[in-house]
Amino acid sequence: MRAFGTTIFAEMSALAVQTGSINLGQGFPDTDGPAAMLDRAIHAIGAGANQYPPGPGMPELRRAVSDHRAEHYGLAYDPDREVLVTVGATEAVAASVLALCEPGDEVIAFEPYYDSYAASIALAQARLVAVTLRPVAGRFTFDPAELRAAVTPRTRAILVNSPHNPTGTVFTREELTVIAELCRERDLVAITDEVYEHLTFDGVEHVPMATLPGMRERTVMISSAGKTFSVTGWKTGWVCAPAPLVRAVQTVKQFLTFTASAPWQLAVAYGLRQEMGWVSALRAGLQDKRDRLMEGLSAAGFEVLRPSGTYFVQTDIRPLGFADGLELTRRLPELAGVVAIPTQVFYDHAERGRHFVRFAFCKKDEVIDEAVTRLKRLSGS
Ligand SMILES: *Cc1c(COP(=O)(O)O)cnc(C)c1O
């Protein structure tokens, strides 16, 4: 694991603290989740939910997850055999990859990819095969022929993250169909990271892979409370999949963490049942913040790509006269008092992402406004 060293988030967040910069790097909200849900967690501790919960997760949460899947997506998962509570989506991805891959197997992921994927695949001694997302008409997408060519006899799974961090792309039904056809033809499992499932904009709808024909039986569907309810510190996620797949993932999970923390599970169960209205308001608020940041970044001289979901905006830095995002983000605190993330660190082919920089907009309006004011120094505008 030497190659994985310190993550870019640790480096950039430390830089933000050292220099007193505004941190639009790491994607965590600077406001809290729904108050009644927070109270539920406090209440759960007072009421004695303080010992090991069952390995698969507390029945209250598994039932709430199952009902939520049925209500939002028309998907039926048996709360006792087909739902597993995990320590965030991060553990869900790691346990899924470890459960499903033998050493030497290949896992396809779309680059730029969420950084834990490469580490999880390395822990399984499997190999990540990256298929590149490129902007076409202002939106990151993949070339179906390139995806098809990436499949080999060793391919075991395709990791699909939609809505996609860090590009903000929400895969269309057509794009998902291309992936689904390959999974069926080549007998692959789809591991789907859907942590931004509720955070889509402009009326764009999130389509879960498991709703496509023939896919429920070969999809490991992963979600998390962190992004949905603005409680990224709670690290409460879940896996929904057919029973044999859940059993395999749980077999690994029990030796990673055994179980997830009890108070959050009860609070999230409450959130899924009672706070989806709050989530709709969060989504609308985030769309306004996206527009606010996009407008500001354009005015500051960046070329801005419009995301349809997530917390993030991608910018092309070349109009400002810069070529390398890593170099620029390391200097950005001194140049403008702002921290951002160089997108190239999420690629295997770093040169393909060299000119992109990611900014997070899940921040208070006044924080976004101040960051934009500072960034205007870059072009002297
Ligand atoms: C934030 C994030 C995660 C991590 O979720 P946790 O529930 O905090 O583990 C996983 N995948 C993506 C794409 C994310 O943005």
Coordinates of N, CA, C and O in Angstrom, one line a residue, residues 263-348:
P263 N -26.2 4.1 17.4 CA -27.1 5.2 17.5 C -27.4 5.8 16.1 O -28.5 6.2 15.9
W264 N -26.4 5.8 15.3 CA -26.6 6.4 13.9 C -27.6 5.6 13.1 O -28.4 6.1 12.3
Q265 N -27.5 4.3 13.3 CA -28.4 3.4 12.6 C -29.9 3.7 12.9 O -30.7 3.8 12.0
L266 N -30.2 3.9 14.2 CA -31.6 4.3 14.5 C -32.0 5.6 14.0 O -33.1 5.8 13.5
A267 N -31.0 6.6 14.0 CA -31.3 7.9 13.6 C -31.5 7.9 12.0 O -32.4 8.6 11.5
V268 N -30.7 7.2 11.3 CA -30.8 7.1 9.9 C -32.1 6.4 9.5 O -32.8 6.8 8.5
A269 N -32.5 5.4 10.2 CA -33.8 4.7 9.9 C -34.9 5.8 10.0 O -35.8 5.8 9.2
Y270 N -34.9 6.6 11.0 CA -35.8 7.7 11.2 C -35.8 8.6 10.0 O -36.8 9.0 9.4
G271 N -34.5 9.0 9.6 CA -34.3 9.9 8.5 C -35.0 9.4 7.2 O -35.7 10.2 6.5
L272 N -34.7 8.2 6.9 CA -35.3 7.6 5.6 C -36.8 7.6 5.6 O -37.4 7.7 4.6
R273 N -37.4 7.5 6.8 CA -38.8 7.4 6.9 C -39.5 8.8 6.9 O -40.5 9.1 6.4
Q274 N -38.8 9.8 7.6 CA -39.4 11.0 8.0 C -38.8 12.3 7.3 O -39.4 13.3 7.4
E275 N -37.6 12.2 6.8 CA -36.9 13.4 6.4 C -36.6 13.5 5.0 O -35.7 14.3 4.6
M276 N -37.3 12.8 4.1 CA -37.0 12.9 2.7 C -37.5 14.3 2.1 O -36.9 14.8 1.1
G277 N -38.4 14.9 2.8 CA -38.8 16.3 2.5 C -37.6 17.3 2.7 O -37.3 18.1 1.9
W278 N -36.9 17.0 3.8 CA -35.7 17.8 4.1 C -34.7 17.6 3.0 O -34.0 18.6 2.6
V279 N -34.6 16.4 2.5 CA -33.6 16.1 1.5 C -33.9 16.8 0.2 O -33.1 17.3 -0.5
S280 N -35.2 16.9 -0.1 CA -35.7 17.6 -1.3 C -35.2 19.1 -1.2 O -34.8 19.7 -2.2
A281 N -35.4 19.7 0.0 CA -35.0 21.1 0.2 C -33.4 21.2 0.0 O -32.9 22.1 -0.5
L282 N -32.7 20.2 0.5 CA -31.3 20.2 0.4 C -30.9 20.2 -1.1 O -30.0 20.9 -1.5
R283 N -31.5 19.4 -1.9 CA -31.2 19.3 -3.3 C -31.5 20.6 -4.0 O -30.6 21.1 -4.7
A284 N -32.6 21.3 -3.7 CA -32.9 22.6 -4.3 C -31.8 23.6 -3.8 O -31.4 24.4 -4.7
G285 N -31.5 23.6 -2.6 CA -30.5 24.5 -2.1 C -29.1 24.3 -2.7 O -28.4 25.3 -3.1
L286 N -28.8 23.0 -2.9 CA -27.5 22.7 -3.6 C -27.5 23.2 -5.0 O -26.4 23.6 -5.5
Q287 N -28.6 23.1 -5.7 CA -28.7 23.5 -7.1 C -28.4 25.0 -7.1 O -27.6 25.5 -8.0
D288 N -29.0 25.8 -6.2 CA -28.7 27.2 -6.2 C -27.2 27.5 -5.9 O -26.6 28.4 -6.5
K289 N -26.6 26.7 -5.0 CA -25.2 26.9 -4.7 C -24.3 26.5 -5.9 O -23.3 27.2 -6.2
R290 N -24.7 25.5 -6.6 CA -24.0 25.1 -7.8 C -24.0 26.3 -8.8 O -23.0 26.7 -9.3
D291 N -25.2 26.9 -9.0 CA -25.3 28.0 -9.9 C -24.5 29.2 -9.5 O -23.8 29.9 -10.3
R292 N -24.5 29.5 -8.2 CA -23.8 30.6 -7.6 C -22.3 30.4 -7.8 O -21.6 31.3 -8.2
L293 N -21.8 29.2 -7.6 CA -20.3 28.9 -7.7 C -20.0 28.9 -9.2 O -18.9 29.5 -9.6
M294 N -20.8 28.3 -10.1 CA -20.5 28.3 -11.5 C -20.4 29.7 -12.1 O -19.5 30.0 -12.8
E295 N -21.3 30.6 -11.7 CA -21.3 31.9 -12.2 C -20.1 32.6 -11.7 O -19.4 33.3 -12.5
G296 N -19.7 32.5 -10.5 CA -18.5 33.1 -9.9 C -17.2 32.6 -10.6 O -16.3 33.4 -10.9
L297 N -17.2 31.3 -10.8 CA -15.9 30.7 -11.4 C -15.8 31.2 -12.8 O -14.7 31.5 -13.3
S298 N -16.9 31.3 -13.6 CA -16.9 31.8 -14.9 C -16.4 33.2 -14.9 O -15.5 33.6 -15.7
A299 N -16.9 34.0 -14.0 CA -16.5 35.4 -13.9 C -15.1 35.6 -13.6 O -14.4 36.5 -14.0
A300 N -14.5 34.6 -12.8 CA -13.1 34.6 -12.4 C -12.2 34.1 -13.6 O -11.0 34.1 -13.4
G301 N -12.8 33.6 -14.7 CA -12.0 33.3 -15.8 C -11.9 31.8 -16.1 O -11.2 31.4 -17.1
F302 N -12.5 30.9 -15.2 CA -12.4 29.5 -15.5 C -13.4 29.1 -16.6 O -14.5 29.7 -16.7
E303 N -13.2 28.0 -17.3 CA -14.2 27.4 -18.1 C -14.9 26.4 -17.2 O -14.2 25.5 -16.6
V304 N -16.2 26.5 -17.1 CA -16.9 25.7 -16.1 C -17.8 24.6 -16.8 O -18.5 25.0 -17.7
L305 N -17.7 23.4 -16.3 CA -18.6 22.3 -16.8 C -19.7 22.1 -15.8 O -19.5 22.0 -14.6
R306 N -21.0 22.1 -16.4 CA -22.1 22.1 -15.5 C -22.4 20.6 -15.0 O -22.7 19.8 -15.8
P307 N -22.4 20.4 -13.7 CA -22.7 19.1 -13.2 C -24.2 18.9 -13.0 O -24.9 19.9 -12.7
S308 N -24.7 17.7 -13.2 CA -26.1 17.4 -13.0 C -26.4 16.8 -11.6 O -27.5 16.5 -11.3
G309 N -25.3 16.6 -10.8 CA -25.5 16.1 -9.5 C -24.2 16.2 -8.7 O -23.2 16.8 -9.2
T310 N -24.3 15.8 -7.5 CA -23.1 15.8 -6.5 C -22.9 17.1 -5.9 O -23.7 18.0 -6.0
Y311 N -21.7 17.3 -5.3 CA -21.3 18.5 -4.6 C -20.3 19.3 -5.4 O -19.8 20.3 -4.9
F312 N -20.0 18.9 -6.7 CA -18.7 19.4 -7.3 C -18.9 20.0 -8.7 O -19.7 19.5 -9.5
V313 N -18.1 21.0 -8.9 CA -18.0 21.6 -10.3 C -16.6 21.3 -10.8 O -15.6 21.5 -10.1
Q314 N -16.5 20.9 -12.1 CA -15.2 20.8 -12.7 C -14.9 22.0 -13.5 O -15.8 22.6 -14.2
T315 N -13.7 22.5 -13.4 CA -13.3 23.7 -14.2 C -12.1 23.3 -15.1 O -11.3 22.5 -14.7
D316 N -12.0 23.9 -16.3 CA -10.8 23.8 -17.1 C -10.0 25.1 -16.9 O -10.6 26.2 -17.0
I317 N -8.8 25.0 -16.5 CA -8.0 26.1 -16.0 C -7.2 26.8 -17.2 O -6.6 27.8 -17.0
R318 N -7.3 26.2 -18.4 CA -6.5 26.8 -19.4 C -6.8 28.2 -19.8 O -5.9 29.0 -20.2
P319 N -8.1 28.6 -19.8 CA -8.4 30.0 -20.2 C -7.7 31.0 -19.3 O -7.5 32.2 -19.7
L320 N -7.3 30.6 -18.1 CA -6.6 31.5 -17.1 C -5.1 31.5 -17.4 O -4.3 32.2 -16.7
G321 N -4.7 30.7 -18.3 CA -3.2 30.6 -18.6 C -2.5 29.6 -17.9 O -1.2 29.6 -17.9
F322 N -3.2 28.7 -17.2 CA -2.5 27.6 -16.4 C -2.7 26.3 -17.2 O -3.7 26.1 -18.0
A323 N -1.8 25.4 -17.0 CA -1.8 24.1 -17.7 C -1.9 22.9 -16.8 O -2.5 21.9 -17.2
D324 N -1.4 23.0 -15.6 CA -1.3 21.9 -14.7 C -2.1 22.2 -13.4 O -1.7 23.0 -12.6
G325 N -3.2 21.4 -13.2 CA -4.0 21.6 -12.0 C -3.3 21.3 -10.7 O -3.6 22.0 -9.7
L326 N -2.4 20.4 -10.7 CA -1.7 20.1 -9.4 C -0.8 21.2 -9.0 O -0.8 21.7 -7.8
E327 N -0.1 21.8 -10.0 CA 0.7 23.0 -9.7 C -0.1 24.1 -9.3 O 0.2 24.8 -8.3
L328 N -1.2 24.4 -10.0 CA -2.1 25.5 -9.6 C -2.7 25.3 -8.2 O -2.7 26.3 -7.5
T329 N -3.2 24.1 -7.9 CA -3.9 24.0 -6.6 C -2.9 24.1 -5.5 O -3.2 24.6 -4.4
R330 N -1.6 23.7 -5.7 CA -0.6 23.9 -4.6 C -0.3 25.4 -4.4 O 0.1 25.8 -3.3
R331 N -0.4 26.2 -5.5 CA -0.1 27.6 -5.4 C -1.4 28.5 -5.1 O -1.3 29.6 -4.7
L332 N -2.6 27.8 -5.2 CA -3.8 28.6 -5.1 C -4.0 29.3 -3.7 O -4.5 30.4 -3.7
P333 N -3.6 28.7 -2.6 CA -3.7 29.4 -1.3 C -2.9 30.7 -1.3 O -3.4 31.7 -0.9
E334 N -1.7 30.7 -1.9 CA -0.9 31.9 -1.9 C -1.4 32.9 -3.0 O -1.5 34.1 -2.7
L335 N -1.9 32.4 -4.1 CA -2.4 33.3 -5.2 C -3.7 33.9 -4.8 O -4.0 35.0 -5.2
A336 N -4.6 33.1 -4.2 CA -6.0 33.5 -4.0 C -6.6 33.2 -2.7 O -7.7 33.6 -2.4
G337 N -5.9 32.5 -1.8 CA -6.5 32.1 -0.5 C -7.6 31.1 -0.6 O -8.6 31.2 0.2
V338 N -7.6 30.2 -1.6 CA -8.6 29.2 -1.8 C -7.9 27.9 -2.0 O -6.9 27.8 -2.6
V339 N -8.6 26.8 -1.5 CA -8.1 25.5 -1.7 C -9.1 24.7 -2.6 O -10.3 24.8 -2.4
A340 N -8.6 24.0 -3.6 CA -9.4 23.2 -4.5 C -8.6 21.9 -4.7 O -7.5 21.7 -4.2
I341 N -9.2 21.0 -5.5 CA -8.6 19.6 -5.7 C -8.2 19.5 -7.2 O -9.1 19.7 -8.1
P342 N -7.0 19.1 -7.4 CA -6.6 18.8 -8.8 C -7.2 17.5 -9.3 O -6.9 16.4 -8.7
T343 N -8.0 17.5 -10.3 CA -8.7 16.4 -10.8 C -7.8 15.2 -11.2 O -8.1 14.1 -11.2
Q344 N -6.6 15.6 -11.7 CA -5.7 14.6 -12.2 C -5.3 13.5 -11.3 O -5.0 12.4 -11.7
V345 N -5.4 13.7 -10.0 CA -5.1 12.7 -9.0 C -6.1 11.5 -9.0 O -5.9 10.5 -8.4
F346 N -7.2 11.7 -9.7 CA -8.3 10.7 -9.7 C -8.2 9.9 -11.0 O -9.1 9.1 -11.3
Y347 N -7.1 10.0 -11.8 CA -6.9 9.3 -13.0 C -5.8 8.3 -12.9 O -4.8 8.6 -12.2
D348 N -5.8 7.2 -13.7 CA -4.6 6.4 -13.9 C -3.8 7.1 -15.0 O -2.6 7.1 -15.0

